[in-house]
């Protein structure tokens, strides 16, 4: 604390009072009086003066500086392009290796999402794009960013460095709510079990944090440093899993279905469209499964009905059978969905019985259980025309 310390855009400098940053516009992005945060706020420095290649600071909160740490300016976003030259190389690698998702860092507006999606389209790549909401500039553009994307990640570390930390819980809630309203998956990430980087048990506050993210309706919760360089990676995963499962088990009361169905009037205000029919069907299937306390088995080529059912958050598991490997991979991100790859037969009964047999073998269901079978969509599996089809069956061995 009180020490003079400098950041320079010269490469390879590492002395007791000066280190390099790998971002040439750093000099132009900061002003005298700015507060710099290192590693999400573990250390902070006040900018005192700057030269053509160096920013001179005074340490406000000291600590141990390690390499490859994030550097933020409180209240400001960097003028970096969201996708750098190196990123384009990584994106090409992803296309060649068939990755399922790209997470795009520091997304400020929908333009970068459209740019990446256009590239993927031209490369004929079926890869979904998840923006990381972590910069101050992204908040005013939240709706358009999420609308252009295939989901979102609440990256709270950098969000809390660029914006006042007291805003982060409210923004988390807003981002989760926005994604839920658009039926897009949402991931809550960073600092979830930070203390488990060094300790074998979490703080009670961290446990509450996981529970809140689950209660708010996030699809996925994510560890970062805890599993990247922490001392207890497996324990951290187990804690997260246990807390999430316990919280989920308290959320559902199968006898009181949530108000799922859109008001009938809503149907009159727009065309009686296929998507409206699917929504009504999905909500009724969920209500039925909740009332009967049965798991849902859904057959889907595109994944859309499984996504819709996940949106309604049924009280038991959605087993999504698909004959597309890519769809199976992707559905793993959605809350409550267990995706299973299976070739479909032209005969509906054969497909049903194969699905139930595979669940019996995996011990997901047992003989005598009831299950709700759902089959829906424009690209119907067994008929030429669109169909919506629901059955409740008893599992026979």
Short mmCIF file of C-alpha atoms in Angstrom, two decimals:
data_model
loop_
_atom_site.label_atom_id
_atom_site.label_comp_id
_atom_site.label_asym_id
_atom_site.label_seq_id
_atom_site.Cartn_x
_atom_site.Cartn_y
_atom_site.Cartn_z
CA UNK A 1 0.00 0.00 0.00
CA UNK A 2 1.31 3.46 -0.90
CA UNK A 3 3.97 1.99 -3.21
CA UNK A 4 4.49 3.53 -6.65
CA UNK A 5 3.82 0.91 -9.34
CA UNK A 6 3.70 1.19 -13.13
CA UNK A 7 2.10 -0.62 -16.06
CA UNK A 8 3.81 -0.35 -19.43
CA UNK A 9 2.77 -1.34 -22.95
CA UNK A 10 6.43 -2.24 -23.67
CA UNK A 11 6.63 -6.02 -23.98
CA UNK A 12 8.54 -8.25 -21.58
CA UNK A 13 9.09 -5.74 -18.74
CA UNK A 14 9.01 -7.30 -15.27
CA UNK A 15 10.79 -5.33 -12.55
CA UNK A 16 9.94 -4.71 -8.91
CA UNK A 17 7.93 -1.58 -9.78
CA UNK A 18 6.88 -2.03 -13.46
CA UNK A 19 5.16 -4.81 -15.45
CA UNK A 20 3.93 -5.15 -19.03
CA UNK A 21 0.30 -5.29 -20.14
CA UNK A 22 -0.50 -6.91 -23.50
CA UNK A 23 -2.91 -4.22 -24.69
CA UNK A 24 -1.53 -1.25 -26.63
CA UNK A 25 -4.55 1.05 -26.16
CA UNK A 26 -4.25 0.78 -22.38
CA UNK A 27 -2.56 4.20 -22.25
CA UNK A 28 -5.46 5.86 -24.09
CA UNK A 29 -8.17 4.04 -22.12
CA UNK A 30 -7.08 5.29 -18.68
CA UNK A 31 -7.04 8.81 -17.23
CA UNK A 32 -5.37 10.32 -14.18
CA UNK A 33 -7.62 9.60 -11.19
CA UNK A 34 -8.92 6.26 -12.53
CA UNK A 35 -8.89 3.26 -10.23
CA UNK A 36 -7.31 0.13 -11.72
CA UNK A 37 -8.44 -3.23 -10.39
CA UNK A 38 -6.19 -6.27 -10.66
CA UNK A 39 -7.65 -9.79 -10.59
CA UNK A 40 -11.25 -8.67 -10.11
CA UNK A 41 -10.37 -6.27 -7.29
CA UNK A 42 -7.91 -8.35 -5.24
CA UNK A 43 -5.60 -5.33 -5.62
CA UNK A 44 -6.34 -1.75 -6.64
CA UNK A 45 -4.21 1.17 -7.79
CA UNK A 46 -4.90 4.86 -8.43
CA UNK A 47 -3.55 6.38 -11.68
CA UNK A 48 -1.25 9.32 -10.86
CA UNK A 49 0.24 10.18 -14.29
CA UNK A 50 1.03 8.68 -17.67
CA UNK A 51 3.65 8.90 -20.40
CA UNK A 52 3.59 7.71 -24.02
CA UNK A 53 4.07 4.09 -22.97
CA UNK A 54 3.63 3.90 -19.16
CA UNK A 55 0.83 4.43 -16.64
CA UNK A 56 2.18 5.46 -13.21
CA UNK A 57 0.09 4.48 -10.20
CA UNK A 58 -0.01 4.42 -6.44
CA UNK A 59 -1.11 1.17 -4.77
CA UNK A 60 -4.38 1.61 -2.81
CA UNK A 61 -4.95 -2.05 -1.83
CA UNK A 62 -1.80 -4.14 -1.99
CA UNK A 63 -1.37 -7.86 -2.58
CA UNK A 64 0.59 -10.45 -4.52
CA UNK A 65 0.68 -9.74 -8.25
CA UNK A 66 0.82 -12.82 -10.47
CA UNK A 67 1.08 -13.10 -14.25
CA UNK A 68 -1.88 -13.35 -16.67
CA UNK A 69 -4.30 -11.56 -14.31
CA UNK A 70 -7.23 -9.47 -15.51
CA UNK A 71 -6.87 -5.71 -15.34
CA UNK A 72 -9.99 -3.53 -15.22
CA UNK A 73 -10.66 0.19 -14.98
CA UNK A 74 -13.53 0.81 -12.57
CA UNK A 75 -16.63 2.00 -14.45
CA UNK A 76 -15.07 1.70 -17.91
CA UNK A 77 -14.90 -0.88 -20.68
CA UNK A 78 -11.76 -1.32 -22.79
CA UNK A 79 -11.88 -0.27 -26.45
CA UNK A 80 -10.61 -3.73 -27.42
CA UNK A 81 -12.37 -5.45 -30.31
CA UNK A 82 -14.53 -8.25 -28.92
CA UNK A 83 -12.93 -10.69 -31.36
CA UNK A 84 -9.17 -10.24 -31.82
CA UNK A 85 -6.93 -11.75 -34.51
CA UNK A 86 -5.95 -14.55 -32.13
CA UNK A 87 -9.63 -15.20 -31.39
CA UNK A 88 -10.34 -15.71 -35.10
CA UNK A 89 -7.62 -18.39 -35.12
CA UNK A 90 -9.28 -20.05 -32.11
CA UNK A 91 -12.69 -19.81 -33.81
CA UNK A 92 -11.30 -21.58 -36.90
CA UNK A 93 -9.88 -24.28 -34.62
CA UNK A 94 -13.33 -24.68 -33.07
CA UNK A 95 -14.99 -25.04 -36.47
CA UNK A 96 -12.45 -27.66 -37.56
CA UNK A 97 -12.95 -29.62 -34.32
CA UNK A 98 -16.73 -29.34 -34.13
CA UNK A 99 -17.13 -27.59 -30.77
CA UNK A 100 -20.69 -27.11 -29.47
CA UNK A 101 -20.48 -23.55 -28.11
CA UNK A 102 -18.33 -20.45 -28.25
CA UNK A 103 -18.34 -18.18 -25.20
CA UNK A 104 -17.53 -14.65 -26.37
CA UNK A 105 -15.85 -12.41 -23.78
CA UNK A 106 -16.65 -8.75 -23.09
CA UNK A 107 -19.57 -8.51 -25.53
CA UNK A 108 -20.67 -4.86 -25.69
CA UNK A 109 -23.38 -5.06 -28.34
CA UNK A 110 -25.12 -7.50 -30.68
CA UNK A 111 -22.88 -6.54 -33.61
CA UNK A 112 -20.09 -8.91 -32.61
CA UNK A 113 -22.59 -11.78 -32.18
CA UNK A 114 -23.98 -11.17 -35.68
CA UNK A 115 -20.42 -10.99 -37.05
CA UNK A 116 -19.50 -14.36 -35.51
CA UNK A 117 -22.80 -15.98 -36.53
CA UNK A 118 -22.38 -14.76 -40.13
CA UNK A 119 -18.90 -16.29 -40.20
CA UNK A 120 -20.19 -19.60 -38.79
CA UNK A 121 -22.97 -19.63 -41.38
CA UNK A 122 -20.47 -19.08 -44.19
CA UNK A 123 -18.32 -21.90 -42.76
CA UNK A 124 -21.42 -24.12 -42.60
CA UNK A 125 -20.74 -24.67 -38.87
CA UNK A 126 -23.51 -25.60 -36.46
CA UNK A 127 -22.08 -23.94 -33.34
CA UNK A 128 -24.03 -21.91 -30.79
CA UNK A 129 -22.79 -18.60 -29.37
CA UNK A 130 -22.96 -17.64 -25.68
CA UNK A 131 -22.01 -14.02 -24.86
CA UNK A 132 -20.31 -13.39 -21.52
CA UNK A 133 -22.04 -10.40 -19.95
CA UNK A 134 -19.14 -8.84 -18.07
CA UNK A 135 -18.63 -5.27 -19.29
CA UNK A 136 -20.38 -2.06 -18.24
CA UNK A 137 -21.23 -1.34 -21.89
CA UNK A 138 -23.20 -4.58 -22.33
CA UNK A 139 -25.94 -3.70 -19.83
CA UNK A 140 -27.81 -1.07 -21.92
CA UNK A 141 -27.73 -3.52 -24.86
CA UNK A 142 -28.77 -6.59 -22.89
CA UNK A 143 -32.01 -7.32 -24.77
CA UNK A 144 -30.47 -7.10 -28.25
CA UNK A 145 -27.35 -9.11 -27.24
CA UNK A 146 -29.40 -11.99 -25.82
CA UNK A 147 -31.89 -11.88 -28.71
CA UNK A 148 -28.99 -12.31 -31.18
CA UNK A 149 -27.36 -15.11 -29.14
CA UNK A 150 -28.09 -18.69 -28.10
CA UNK A 151 -28.01 -17.94 -24.37
CA UNK A 152 -25.84 -15.86 -22.02
CA UNK A 153 -23.34 -16.13 -19.21
CA UNK A 154 -23.39 -13.84 -16.17
CA UNK A 155 -19.63 -13.40 -15.68
CA UNK A 156 -19.73 -11.73 -12.30
CA UNK A 157 -15.99 -11.28 -11.74
CA UNK A 158 -15.37 -8.65 -14.40
CA UNK A 159 -18.93 -7.30 -14.16
CA UNK A 160 -18.24 -6.44 -10.50
CA UNK A 161 -14.91 -4.84 -11.43
CA UNK A 162 -16.36 -2.59 -14.17
CA UNK A 163 -19.56 -1.73 -12.25
CA UNK A 164 -20.24 -1.13 -8.54
CA UNK A 165 -20.37 -4.53 -6.81
CA UNK A 166 -23.77 -3.79 -5.24
CA UNK A 167 -25.26 -3.77 -8.76
CA UNK A 168 -24.13 -7.32 -9.56
CA UNK A 169 -26.89 -9.32 -7.76
CA UNK A 170 -29.57 -7.17 -9.40
CA UNK A 171 -27.96 -7.52 -12.82
CA UNK A 172 -27.65 -11.27 -12.33
CA UNK A 173 -31.37 -11.48 -11.64
CA UNK A 174 -32.17 -9.30 -14.66
CA UNK A 175 -29.96 -11.31 -17.05
CA UNK A 176 -31.44 -14.62 -15.83
CA UNK A 177 -34.96 -13.23 -16.19
CA UNK A 178 -34.25 -11.88 -19.70
CA UNK A 179 -32.84 -15.24 -20.86
CA UNK A 180 -35.76 -17.14 -19.33
CA UNK A 181 -38.27 -14.89 -21.07
CA UNK A 182 -36.55 -15.59 -24.42
CA UNK A 183 -36.20 -19.34 -23.74
CA UNK A 184 -32.41 -19.09 -23.89
CA UNK A 185 -30.12 -20.98 -21.49
CA UNK A 186 -28.29 -18.88 -18.89
CA UNK A 187 -25.09 -19.68 -17.00
CA UNK A 188 -24.07 -18.01 -13.72
CA UNK A 189 -20.28 -17.97 -13.32
CA UNK A 190 -17.28 -16.66 -11.32
CA UNK A 191 -16.54 -16.58 -7.60
CA UNK A 192 -19.19 -19.20 -6.83
CA UNK A 193 -16.90 -21.23 -4.55
CA UNK A 194 -13.87 -18.93 -4.56
CA UNK A 195 -12.76 -19.94 -1.04
CA UNK A 196 -12.45 -23.57 -2.21
CA UNK A 197 -9.45 -22.60 -4.34
CA UNK A 198 -7.51 -22.87 -1.05
CA UNK A 199 -9.90 -24.53 1.44
CA UNK A 200 -11.67 -27.91 1.43
CA UNK A 201 -15.03 -26.47 2.55
CA UNK A 202 -16.93 -23.43 1.23
CA UNK A 203 -18.19 -20.44 3.16
CA UNK A 204 -21.89 -20.48 4.05
CA UNK A 205 -22.32 -17.35 1.92
CA UNK A 206 -21.04 -19.25 -1.13
CA UNK A 207 -23.53 -22.05 -0.50
CA UNK A 208 -26.31 -19.44 -0.37
CA UNK A 209 -24.99 -17.92 -3.59
CA UNK A 210 -25.33 -21.24 -5.44
CA UNK A 211 -28.84 -21.71 -4.03
CA UNK A 212 -29.88 -18.21 -5.15
CA UNK A 213 -28.62 -18.82 -8.71
CA UNK A 214 -30.63 -22.07 -8.83
CA UNK A 215 -33.75 -20.41 -7.36
CA UNK A 216 -33.56 -17.54 -9.83
CA UNK A 217 -33.82 -20.11 -12.60
CA UNK A 218 -30.36 -20.30 -14.13
CA UNK A 219 -29.80 -23.34 -16.36
CA UNK A 220 -26.18 -23.88 -15.40
CA UNK A 221 -23.74 -22.81 -12.71
CA UNK A 222 -20.06 -22.72 -13.46
CA UNK A 223 -16.76 -23.00 -11.61
CA UNK A 224 -13.64 -21.20 -12.85
CA UNK A 225 -10.50 -20.84 -10.73
CA UNK A 226 -11.80 -23.51 -8.34
CA UNK A 227 -11.29 -26.21 -10.98
CA UNK A 228 -8.68 -24.46 -13.16
CA UNK A 229 -6.00 -24.02 -10.49
CA UNK A 230 -7.66 -24.73 -7.12
CA UNK A 231 -6.41 -27.27 -4.58
CA UNK A 232 -9.77 -29.07 -4.31
CA UNK A 233 -11.29 -29.26 -7.81
CA UNK A 234 -13.31 -32.44 -7.31
CA UNK A 235 -14.61 -31.39 -3.89
CA UNK A 236 -15.71 -28.04 -5.36
CA UNK A 237 -17.70 -29.80 -8.11
CA UNK A 238 -19.31 -32.13 -5.55
CA UNK A 239 -20.31 -29.22 -3.29
CA UNK A 240 -21.84 -27.36 -6.22
CA UNK A 241 -23.72 -30.46 -7.36
CA UNK A 242 -25.04 -31.29 -3.88
CA UNK A 243 -26.20 -27.73 -3.15
CA UNK A 244 -27.87 -27.37 -6.56
CA UNK A 245 -29.70 -30.68 -6.22
CA UNK A 246 -30.89 -29.95 -2.69
CA UNK A 247 -32.13 -26.49 -3.73
CA UNK A 248 -33.92 -27.87 -6.78
CA UNK A 249 -35.64 -30.53 -4.68
CA UNK A 250 -37.22 -27.77 -2.56
CA UNK A 251 -38.45 -25.74 -5.52
CA UNK A 252 -41.18 -28.01 -6.75
CA UNK A 253 -44.50 -28.92 -5.29
CA UNK A 254 -45.99 -31.22 -7.91
CA UNK A 255 -49.55 -30.70 -6.66
CA UNK A 256 -49.47 -26.98 -7.40
CA UNK A 257 -48.50 -26.44 -11.01
CA UNK A 258 -47.06 -23.04 -11.84
CA UNK A 259 -49.29 -20.85 -13.97
CA UNK A 260 -47.88 -22.27 -17.16
CA UNK A 261 -50.48 -21.76 -19.81
CA UNK A 262 -50.72 -18.50 -21.72
CA UNK A 263 -54.13 -16.90 -21.25
CA UNK A 264 -56.49 -18.11 -24.04
CA UNK A 265 -56.95 -14.46 -25.07
CA UNK A 266 -53.26 -14.38 -26.03
CA UNK A 267 -53.99 -16.89 -28.75
CA UNK A 268 -56.66 -14.68 -30.27
CA UNK A 269 -54.29 -11.74 -30.52
CA UNK A 270 -51.90 -13.54 -32.86
CA UNK A 271 -52.32 -16.17 -35.49
CA UNK A 272 -52.98 -19.67 -34.25
CA UNK A 273 -49.39 -20.42 -35.12
CA UNK A 274 -47.34 -23.57 -34.84
CA UNK A 275 -45.18 -21.99 -32.13
CA UNK A 276 -48.23 -20.99 -30.07
CA UNK A 277 -49.53 -24.54 -30.37
CA UNK A 278 -46.14 -25.90 -29.25
CA UNK A 279 -46.10 -23.55 -26.25
CA UNK A 280 -49.56 -24.62 -25.13
CA UNK A 281 -48.66 -28.25 -25.70
CA UNK A 282 -45.39 -27.92 -23.76
CA UNK A 283 -47.09 -26.25 -20.81
CA UNK A 284 -49.91 -28.85 -20.70
CA UNK A 285 -47.40 -31.72 -20.93
CA UNK A 286 -45.47 -30.17 -18.02
CA UNK A 287 -48.62 -29.72 -15.96
CA UNK A 288 -49.64 -33.32 -16.62
CA UNK A 289 -46.21 -34.69 -15.68
CA UNK A 290 -46.14 -32.53 -12.53
CA UNK A 291 -49.58 -33.70 -11.43
CA UNK A 292 -48.77 -37.37 -12.05
CA UNK A 293 -45.16 -37.04 -10.74
CA UNK A 294 -43.76 -38.73 -13.86
CA UNK A 295 -40.57 -38.09 -15.79
CA UNK A 296 -41.05 -36.76 -19.34
CA UNK A 297 -39.70 -38.63 -22.36
CA UNK A 298 -39.50 -36.38 -25.42
CA UNK A 299 -38.53 -37.35 -28.98
CA UNK A 300 -36.95 -34.50 -30.89
CA UNK A 301 -34.90 -33.98 -34.04
CA UNK A 302 -34.10 -30.30 -33.51
CA UNK A 303 -34.22 -30.13 -29.71
CA UNK A 304 -36.88 -27.40 -29.71
CA UNK A 305 -39.55 -29.28 -27.72
CA UNK A 306 -36.96 -30.34 -25.11
CA UNK A 307 -35.91 -26.66 -24.79
CA UNK A 308 -39.55 -25.60 -24.44
CA UNK A 309 -40.22 -28.21 -21.74
CA UNK A 310 -37.06 -27.09 -19.90
CA UNK A 311 -38.37 -23.51 -20.02
CA UNK A 312 -41.48 -24.64 -18.10
CA UNK A 313 -39.27 -26.29 -15.46
CA UNK A 314 -41.18 -29.55 -14.84
CA UNK A 315 -40.66 -31.08 -11.39
CA UNK A 316 -38.97 -34.22 -12.74
CA UNK A 317 -36.38 -35.08 -15.38
CA UNK A 318 -36.84 -34.53 -19.12
CA UNK A 319 -35.26 -37.43 -21.01
CA UNK A 320 -34.69 -36.02 -24.50
CA UNK A 321 -34.16 -38.69 -27.16
CA UNK A 322 -32.70 -37.37 -30.39
CA UNK A 323 -31.21 -38.93 -33.50
CA UNK A 324 -28.83 -35.97 -33.93
CA UNK A 325 -25.52 -36.12 -32.04
CA UNK A 326 -25.11 -32.30 -32.20
CA UNK A 327 -28.54 -31.76 -30.69
CA UNK A 328 -27.77 -34.24 -27.90
CA UNK A 329 -24.55 -32.38 -27.01
CA UNK A 330 -26.28 -29.02 -26.98
CA UNK A 331 -29.25 -30.05 -24.85
CA UNK A 332 -26.91 -30.89 -21.96
CA UNK A 333 -26.81 -27.16 -21.14
CA UNK A 334 -30.55 -26.87 -20.44
CA UNK A 335 -31.93 -27.21 -16.92
CA UNK A 336 -33.57 -30.57 -16.18
CA UNK A 337 -32.73 -32.17 -19.55
CA UNK A 338 -30.90 -35.51 -19.83
CA UNK A 339 -30.17 -35.86 -23.57
CA UNK A 340 -29.80 -39.36 -25.06
CA UNK A 341 -28.74 -40.20 -28.61
CA UNK A 342 -30.86 -42.89 -30.27
CA UNK A 343 -31.67 -43.84 -33.85
CA UNK A 344 -35.41 -43.46 -34.52
CA UNK A 345 -37.39 -46.25 -36.16
CA UNK A 346 -40.17 -45.65 -38.70
CA UNK A 347 -42.38 -47.51 -36.27
CA UNK A 348 -43.46 -45.31 -33.34
CA UNK A 349 -44.03 -48.23 -30.97
CA UNK A 350 -40.57 -49.62 -31.61
CA UNK A 351 -39.00 -46.21 -30.90
CA UNK A 352 -41.04 -45.87 -27.68
CA UNK A 353 -40.06 -49.32 -26.43
CA UNK A 354 -36.37 -48.84 -27.32
CA UNK A 355 -36.34 -45.55 -25.38
CA UNK A 356 -38.00 -47.09 -22.31
CA UNK A 357 -35.63 -50.10 -22.46
CA UNK A 358 -32.59 -47.82 -22.49
CA UNK A 359 -33.93 -45.91 -19.44
CA UNK A 360 -34.57 -49.23 -17.65
CA UNK A 361 -31.03 -50.43 -18.42
CA UNK A 362 -29.54 -47.16 -17.15
CA UNK A 363 -31.77 -47.42 -14.04
CA UNK A 364 -33.35 -44.02 -14.70
CA UNK A 365 -36.78 -45.69 -14.40
CA UNK A 366 -37.91 -49.00 -12.94
CA UNK A 367 -40.62 -51.47 -13.89
CA UNK A 368 -44.09 -50.33 -12.85
CA UNK A 369 -43.21 -46.58 -13.01
CA UNK A 370 -45.35 -44.28 -15.11
CA UNK A 371 -43.79 -42.00 -17.74
CA UNK A 372 -45.17 -39.19 -19.90
CA UNK A 373 -44.26 -39.59 -23.58
CA UNK A 374 -44.20 -36.42 -25.65
CA UNK A 375 -43.75 -36.12 -29.38
CA UNK A 376 -44.29 -32.84 -31.13
CA UNK A 377 -43.25 -30.53 -33.85
CA UNK A 378 -43.41 -29.48 -37.45
CA UNK A 379 -40.81 -32.09 -38.44
CA UNK A 380 -42.82 -34.91 -36.98
CA UNK A 381 -40.95 -38.16 -36.52
CA UNK A 382 -43.63 -40.53 -37.80
CA UNK A 383 -46.04 -38.48 -39.90
CA UNK A 384 -45.80 -36.15 -42.84
CA UNK A 385 -47.89 -33.38 -41.29
CA UNK A 386 -47.26 -31.57 -38.01
CA UNK A 387 -48.37 -33.44 -34.93
CA UNK A 388 -48.64 -33.00 -31.15
CA UNK A 389 -48.86 -36.23 -29.25
CA UNK A 390 -48.82 -37.07 -25.52
CA UNK A 391 -49.30 -40.36 -23.68
CA UNK A 392 -48.86 -41.67 -20.16
CA UNK A 393 -47.53 -45.23 -20.03
CA UNK A 394 -46.61 -47.79 -17.43
CA UNK A 395 -43.04 -49.10 -17.78
CA UNK A 396 -43.07 -52.80 -18.65
CA UNK A 397 -39.89 -54.80 -18.26
#
